[in-house]
């Protein structure tokens, strides 16, 4: 159980190729306890850089997207960002029920990605300033690399998850909805 204050799984890695994915899929089961928090389910990249990504439940991640419920973000430097938001209202997924989140992307400038919750493709609001190239998981430009379960890897590693996370999986291919 992750208590939302300081518990997470941190996996450091040095191999640039292992998690530098042009396309891919991330799947995780989560059960959020209580509301009123921004909790990262899976985060990757580098502490203190602008090369990172995350999947998080949110009450107001940015403050600029109304009714945020879940966000998938990926950044590559300060000029390239993709952010997808499910907008079902604050604390929508903080219901102490197990949910499965899957994020897929073929990568590149034309595919922002898809989010599935409990097997259903979700309608999302997108913010994008992607530039020329934007891989699914970019860690190549990061100095110290982390894959975190239950915490974001940047800005000192805050946004701890409050609840349970299980069966986190990463594929180097974009799985279909049937897969």
PDB file of C-alpha atoms in Angstrom:
ATOM      1  CA  UNK A   1       0.000   0.000   0.000  1.00  0.00           C
ATOM      2  CA  UNK A   2       1.334   3.439  -0.969  1.00  0.00           C
ATOM      3  CA  UNK A   3       0.369   6.060   1.613  1.00  0.00           C
ATOM      4  CA  UNK A   4       0.715   9.158  -0.590  1.00  0.00           C
ATOM      5  CA  UNK A   5       3.550  10.691   1.406  1.00  0.00           C
ATOM      6  CA  UNK A   6       6.846   8.915   0.702  1.00  0.00           C
ATOM      7  CA  UNK A   7       6.394   5.360  -0.572  1.00  0.00           C
ATOM      8  CA  UNK A   8       7.169   4.259  -4.129  1.00  0.00           C
ATOM      9  CA  UNK A   9       9.259   1.918  -6.260  1.00  0.00           C
ATOM     10  CA  UNK A  10      12.279   3.584  -7.906  1.00  0.00           C
ATOM     11  CA  UNK A  11      14.140   1.746 -10.657  1.00  0.00           C
ATOM     12  CA  UNK A  12      17.324   3.533 -11.785  1.00  0.00           C
ATOM     13  CA  UNK A  13      18.798   2.503 -15.113  1.00  0.00           C
ATOM     14  CA  UNK A  14      21.756   3.450 -17.273  1.00  0.00           C
ATOM     15  CA  UNK A  15      20.976   1.724 -20.569  1.00  0.00           C
ATOM     16  CA  UNK A  16      19.709   4.438 -22.940  1.00  0.00           C
ATOM     17  CA  UNK A  17      18.060   1.916 -25.240  1.00  0.00           C
ATOM     18  CA  UNK A  18      16.026  -0.106 -22.738  1.00  0.00           C
ATOM     19  CA  UNK A  19      13.352   2.530 -22.137  1.00  0.00           C
ATOM     20  CA  UNK A  20      13.913   4.918 -25.051  1.00  0.00           C
ATOM     21  CA  UNK A  21      10.841   3.871 -26.960  1.00  0.00           C
ATOM     22  CA  UNK A  22       9.627   5.476 -30.174  1.00  0.00           C
ATOM     23  CA  UNK A  23       6.290   3.702 -29.659  1.00  0.00           C
ATOM     24  CA  UNK A  24       4.851   1.697 -26.844  1.00  0.00           C
ATOM     25  CA  UNK A  25       2.210   0.789 -24.305  1.00  0.00           C
ATOM     26  CA  UNK A  26       2.093   1.239 -20.544  1.00  0.00           C
ATOM     27  CA  UNK A  27      -0.518  -0.615 -18.515  1.00  0.00           C
ATOM     28  CA  UNK A  28      -1.077  -0.474 -14.757  1.00  0.00           C
ATOM     29  CA  UNK A  29      -3.828  -1.406 -12.348  1.00  0.00           C
ATOM     30  CA  UNK A  30      -4.514   1.159  -9.636  1.00  0.00           C
ATOM     31  CA  UNK A  31      -6.845   1.712  -6.698  1.00  0.00           C
ATOM     32  CA  UNK A  32      -6.691   5.268  -5.377  1.00  0.00           C
ATOM     33  CA  UNK A  33      -7.672   5.922  -1.780  1.00  0.00           C
ATOM     34  CA  UNK A  34      -9.326   9.174  -0.856  1.00  0.00           C
ATOM     35  CA  UNK A  35      -9.327  12.291  -2.957  1.00  0.00           C
ATOM     36  CA  UNK A  36      -7.786  15.697  -3.123  1.00  0.00           C
ATOM     37  CA  UNK A  37      -4.386  14.674  -4.403  1.00  0.00           C
ATOM     38  CA  UNK A  38      -2.369  14.454  -7.583  1.00  0.00           C
ATOM     39  CA  UNK A  39      -0.869  10.975  -7.532  1.00  0.00           C
ATOM     40  CA  UNK A  40       1.519   9.557 -10.118  1.00  0.00           C
ATOM     41  CA  UNK A  41       0.846   5.963 -11.104  1.00  0.00           C
ATOM     42  CA  UNK A  42       3.929   5.591 -13.356  1.00  0.00           C
ATOM     43  CA  UNK A  43       6.623   8.194 -14.047  1.00  0.00           C
ATOM     44  CA  UNK A  44       9.808   8.006 -16.109  1.00  0.00           C
ATOM     45  CA  UNK A  45      12.714  10.188 -17.115  1.00  0.00           C
ATOM     46  CA  UNK A  46      15.147  12.264 -15.178  1.00  0.00           C
ATOM     47  CA  UNK A  47      15.000  14.207 -11.958  1.00  0.00           C
ATOM     48  CA  UNK A  48      15.630  17.893 -12.592  1.00  0.00           C
ATOM     49  CA  UNK A  49      15.315  17.876 -16.403  1.00  0.00           C
ATOM     50  CA  UNK A  50      12.550  18.439 -18.909  1.00  0.00           C
ATOM     51  CA  UNK A  51      12.793  14.901 -20.299  1.00  0.00           C
ATOM     52  CA  UNK A  52      10.104  12.915 -18.524  1.00  0.00           C
ATOM     53  CA  UNK A  53       6.610  11.521 -18.668  1.00  0.00           C
ATOM     54  CA  UNK A  54       3.928  10.328 -16.306  1.00  0.00           C
ATOM     55  CA  UNK A  55       0.459   8.905 -15.874  1.00  0.00           C
ATOM     56  CA  UNK A  56      -1.300  10.458 -12.897  1.00  0.00           C
ATOM     57  CA  UNK A  57      -4.700  10.784 -11.331  1.00  0.00           C
ATOM     58  CA  UNK A  58      -5.353  14.428 -10.754  1.00  0.00           C
ATOM     59  CA  UNK A  59      -7.559  16.954  -9.062  1.00  0.00           C
ATOM     60  CA  UNK A  60      -5.928  19.931 -10.736  1.00  0.00           C
ATOM     61  CA  UNK A  61      -2.618  18.978 -12.340  1.00  0.00           C
ATOM     62  CA  UNK A  62      -2.215  22.091 -14.410  1.00  0.00           C
ATOM     63  CA  UNK A  63      -4.980  24.320 -13.135  1.00  0.00           C
ATOM     64  CA  UNK A  64      -5.713  25.157 -16.766  1.00  0.00           C
ATOM     65  CA  UNK A  65      -7.835  22.117 -17.707  1.00  0.00           C
ATOM     66  CA  UNK A  66     -11.252  22.009 -16.045  1.00  0.00           C
ATOM     67  CA  UNK A  67     -12.486  18.773 -14.441  1.00  0.00           C
ATOM     68  CA  UNK A  68      -9.174  16.899 -14.728  1.00  0.00           C
ATOM     69  CA  UNK A  69      -9.396  13.252 -13.642  1.00  0.00           C
ATOM     70  CA  UNK A  70      -6.384  11.502 -15.179  1.00  0.00           C
ATOM     71  CA  UNK A  71      -3.465  12.879 -17.162  1.00  0.00           C
ATOM     72  CA  UNK A  72      -0.806  11.401 -19.431  1.00  0.00           C
ATOM     73  CA  UNK A  73       2.097  13.768 -20.072  1.00  0.00           C
ATOM     74  CA  UNK A  74       5.341  13.481 -21.983  1.00  0.00           C
ATOM     75  CA  UNK A  75       7.956  16.171 -22.326  1.00  0.00           C
ATOM     76  CA  UNK A  76      11.151  16.459 -24.344  1.00  0.00           C
ATOM     77  CA  UNK A  77      12.939  19.637 -23.434  1.00  0.00           C
ATOM     78  CA  UNK A  78      11.096  22.842 -22.736  1.00  0.00           C
ATOM     79  CA  UNK A  79       9.664  23.194 -26.269  1.00  0.00           C
ATOM     80  CA  UNK A  80       8.009  19.798 -26.790  1.00  0.00           C
ATOM     81  CA  UNK A  81       5.032  18.630 -24.767  1.00  0.00           C
ATOM     82  CA  UNK A  82       2.117  16.259 -25.160  1.00  0.00           C
ATOM     83  CA  UNK A  83      -0.572  16.194 -22.481  1.00  0.00           C
ATOM     84  CA  UNK A  84      -3.786  14.185 -22.636  1.00  0.00           C
ATOM     85  CA  UNK A  85      -6.471  14.733 -19.992  1.00  0.00           C
ATOM     86  CA  UNK A  86      -9.547  12.712 -19.133  1.00  0.00           C
ATOM     87  CA  UNK A  87     -12.078  15.212 -17.819  1.00  0.00           C
ATOM     88  CA  UNK A  88     -14.637  13.456 -15.621  1.00  0.00           C
ATOM     89  CA  UNK A  89     -14.163  15.675 -12.576  1.00  0.00           C
ATOM     90  CA  UNK A  90     -11.714  15.896  -9.697  1.00  0.00           C
ATOM     91  CA  UNK A  91     -11.346  12.686  -7.681  1.00  0.00           C
ATOM     92  CA  UNK A  92     -13.319  10.643 -10.252  1.00  0.00           C
ATOM     93  CA  UNK A  93     -10.831   7.744 -10.021  1.00  0.00           C
ATOM     94  CA  UNK A  94     -10.146   8.193  -6.293  1.00  0.00           C
ATOM     95  CA  UNK A  95     -13.033   5.846  -5.516  1.00  0.00           C
ATOM     96  CA  UNK A  96     -11.200   2.936  -3.798  1.00  0.00           C
ATOM     97  CA  UNK A  97     -12.045   0.729  -6.799  1.00  0.00           C
ATOM     98  CA  UNK A  98      -9.539  -1.098  -8.991  1.00  0.00           C
ATOM     99  CA  UNK A  99      -9.101   0.458 -12.448  1.00  0.00           C
ATOM    100  CA  UNK A 100      -6.826  -0.513 -15.333  1.00  0.00           C
ATOM    101  CA  UNK A 101      -5.166   2.323 -17.256  1.00  0.00           C
ATOM    102  CA  UNK A 102      -3.479   1.689 -20.599  1.00  0.00           C
ATOM    103  CA  UNK A 103      -1.696   4.356 -22.626  1.00  0.00           C
ATOM    104  CA  UNK A 104      -0.609   3.548 -26.180  1.00  0.00           C
ATOM    105  CA  UNK A 105       1.193   5.496 -28.882  1.00  0.00           C
ATOM    106  CA  UNK A 106       2.720   4.746 -32.258  1.00  0.00           C
ATOM    107  CA  UNK A 107       5.084   7.654 -31.553  1.00  0.00           C
ATOM    108  CA  UNK A 108       6.067  10.559 -33.721  1.00  0.00           C
ATOM    109  CA  UNK A 109       4.461  13.890 -34.423  1.00  0.00           C
ATOM    110  CA  UNK A 110       1.137  12.595 -35.731  1.00  0.00           C
ATOM    111  CA  UNK A 111       0.169  10.276 -32.837  1.00  0.00           C
ATOM    112  CA  UNK A 112      -0.493  11.934 -29.502  1.00  0.00           C
ATOM    113  CA  UNK A 113      -1.586   8.642 -27.957  1.00  0.00           C
ATOM    114  CA  UNK A 114      -4.697   6.930 -26.627  1.00  0.00           C
ATOM    115  CA  UNK A 115      -5.867   6.295 -23.072  1.00  0.00           C
ATOM    116  CA  UNK A 116      -7.984   3.301 -22.127  1.00  0.00           C
ATOM    117  CA  UNK A 117      -9.588   2.950 -18.708  1.00  0.00           C
ATOM    118  CA  UNK A 118     -11.007  -0.448 -17.791  1.00  0.00           C
ATOM    119  CA  UNK A 119     -10.765  -1.482 -21.463  1.00  0.00           C
ATOM    120  CA  UNK A 120     -12.684   1.517 -22.848  1.00  0.00           C
ATOM    121  CA  UNK A 121     -11.073   4.110 -25.112  1.00  0.00           C
ATOM    122  CA  UNK A 122     -11.446   7.487 -23.405  1.00  0.00           C
ATOM    123  CA  UNK A 123     -12.304  10.865 -24.864  1.00  0.00           C
ATOM    124  CA  UNK A 124      -9.442  13.210 -24.012  1.00  0.00           C
ATOM    125  CA  UNK A 125      -8.541  16.877 -24.142  1.00  0.00           C
ATOM    126  CA  UNK A 126      -5.119  17.345 -25.699  1.00  0.00           C
ATOM    127  CA  UNK A 127      -2.434  19.975 -25.336  1.00  0.00           C
ATOM    128  CA  UNK A 128       0.441  19.600 -27.761  1.00  0.00           C
ATOM    129  CA  UNK A 129       3.527  21.532 -28.741  1.00  0.00           C
ATOM    130  CA  UNK A 130       5.453  18.545 -29.986  1.00  0.00           C
ATOM    131  CA  UNK A 131       7.975  19.957 -32.416  1.00  0.00           C
ATOM    132  CA  UNK A 132       9.678  17.655 -34.918  1.00  0.00           C
ATOM    133  CA  UNK A 133      10.151  14.476 -32.921  1.00  0.00           C
ATOM    134  CA  UNK A 134       8.479  13.151 -29.834  1.00  0.00           C
ATOM    135  CA  UNK A 135       9.023   9.527 -28.819  1.00  0.00           C
ATOM    136  CA  UNK A 136       6.633   7.630 -26.556  1.00  0.00           C
ATOM    137  CA  UNK A 137       9.190   7.391 -23.739  1.00  0.00           C
ATOM    138  CA  UNK A 138      12.183   9.692 -24.034  1.00  0.00           C
ATOM    139  CA  UNK A 139      14.993   9.257 -21.561  1.00  0.00           C
ATOM    140  CA  UNK A 140      17.955   9.482 -23.904  1.00  0.00           C
ATOM    141  CA  UNK A 141      18.575  13.141 -23.097  1.00  0.00           C
ATOM    142  CA  UNK A 142      18.290  12.586 -19.362  1.00  0.00           C
ATOM    143  CA  UNK A 143      21.385  12.431 -17.191  1.00  0.00           C
ATOM    144  CA  UNK A 144      20.044  10.349 -14.284  1.00  0.00           C
ATOM    145  CA  UNK A 145      17.282   8.023 -15.404  1.00  0.00           C
ATOM    146  CA  UNK A 146      14.458   6.564 -13.337  1.00  0.00           C
ATOM    147  CA  UNK A 147      11.319   4.532 -13.799  1.00  0.00           C
ATOM    148  CA  UNK A 148       9.077   5.186 -10.812  1.00  0.00           C
ATOM    149  CA  UNK A 149       5.937   3.418  -9.742  1.00  0.00           C
ATOM    150  CA  UNK A 150       3.924   5.592  -7.382  1.00  0.00           C
ATOM    151  CA  UNK A 151       5.898   8.835  -7.816  1.00  0.00           C
ATOM    152  CA  UNK A 152       6.949  11.220 -10.554  1.00  0.00           C
ATOM    153  CA  UNK A 153      10.698  11.188 -11.309  1.00  0.00           C
ATOM    154  CA  UNK A 154      11.278  14.924 -11.682  1.00  0.00           C
ATOM    155  CA  UNK A 155      11.207  18.034  -9.474  1.00  0.00           C
ATOM    156  CA  UNK A 156      12.497  16.097  -6.515  1.00  0.00           C
ATOM    157  CA  UNK A 157      10.146  13.182  -7.088  1.00  0.00           C
ATOM    158  CA  UNK A 158       6.934  14.459  -5.525  1.00  0.00           C
ATOM    159  CA  UNK A 159       3.296  13.579  -6.329  1.00  0.00           C
ATOM    160  CA  UNK A 160       3.274  10.292  -4.434  1.00  0.00           C
ATOM    161  CA  UNK A 161       0.352   7.956  -5.126  1.00  0.00           C
ATOM    162  CA  UNK A 162      -2.122   7.248  -2.325  1.00  0.00           C
ATOM    163  CA  UNK A 163      -3.492   3.723  -2.765  1.00  0.00           C
ATOM    164  CA  UNK A 164      -2.424   0.527  -4.492  1.00  0.00           C
ATOM    165  CA  UNK A 165      -0.723  -0.138  -7.847  1.00  0.00           C
ATOM    166  CA  UNK A 166      -0.349  -3.598  -9.372  1.00  0.00           C
ATOM    167  CA  UNK A 167       0.807  -5.309 -12.555  1.00  0.00           C
ATOM    168  CA  UNK A 168       2.631  -2.392 -14.169  1.00  0.00           C
ATOM    169  CA  UNK A 169       3.748  -3.401 -17.660  1.00  0.00           C
ATOM    170  CA  UNK A 170       5.641  -1.645 -20.465  1.00  0.00           C
ATOM    171  CA  UNK A 171       5.745  -2.820 -24.079  1.00  0.00           C
ATOM    172  CA  UNK A 172       7.923  -1.557 -26.910  1.00  0.00           C
ATOM    173  CA  UNK A 173       4.958  -1.803 -29.292  1.00  0.00           C
ATOM    174  CA  UNK A 174       1.626  -0.020 -29.415  1.00  0.00           C
ATOM    175  CA  UNK A 175      -0.890  -2.679 -28.429  1.00  0.00           C
ATOM    176  CA  UNK A 176      -4.335  -2.675 -29.991  1.00  0.00           C
ATOM    177  CA  UNK A 177      -7.517  -2.424 -27.942  1.00  0.00           C
ATOM    178  CA  UNK A 178      -8.058  -6.193 -28.335  1.00  0.00           C
ATOM    179  CA  UNK A 179      -4.560  -6.970 -27.055  1.00  0.00           C
TER     180      UNK A 179
END
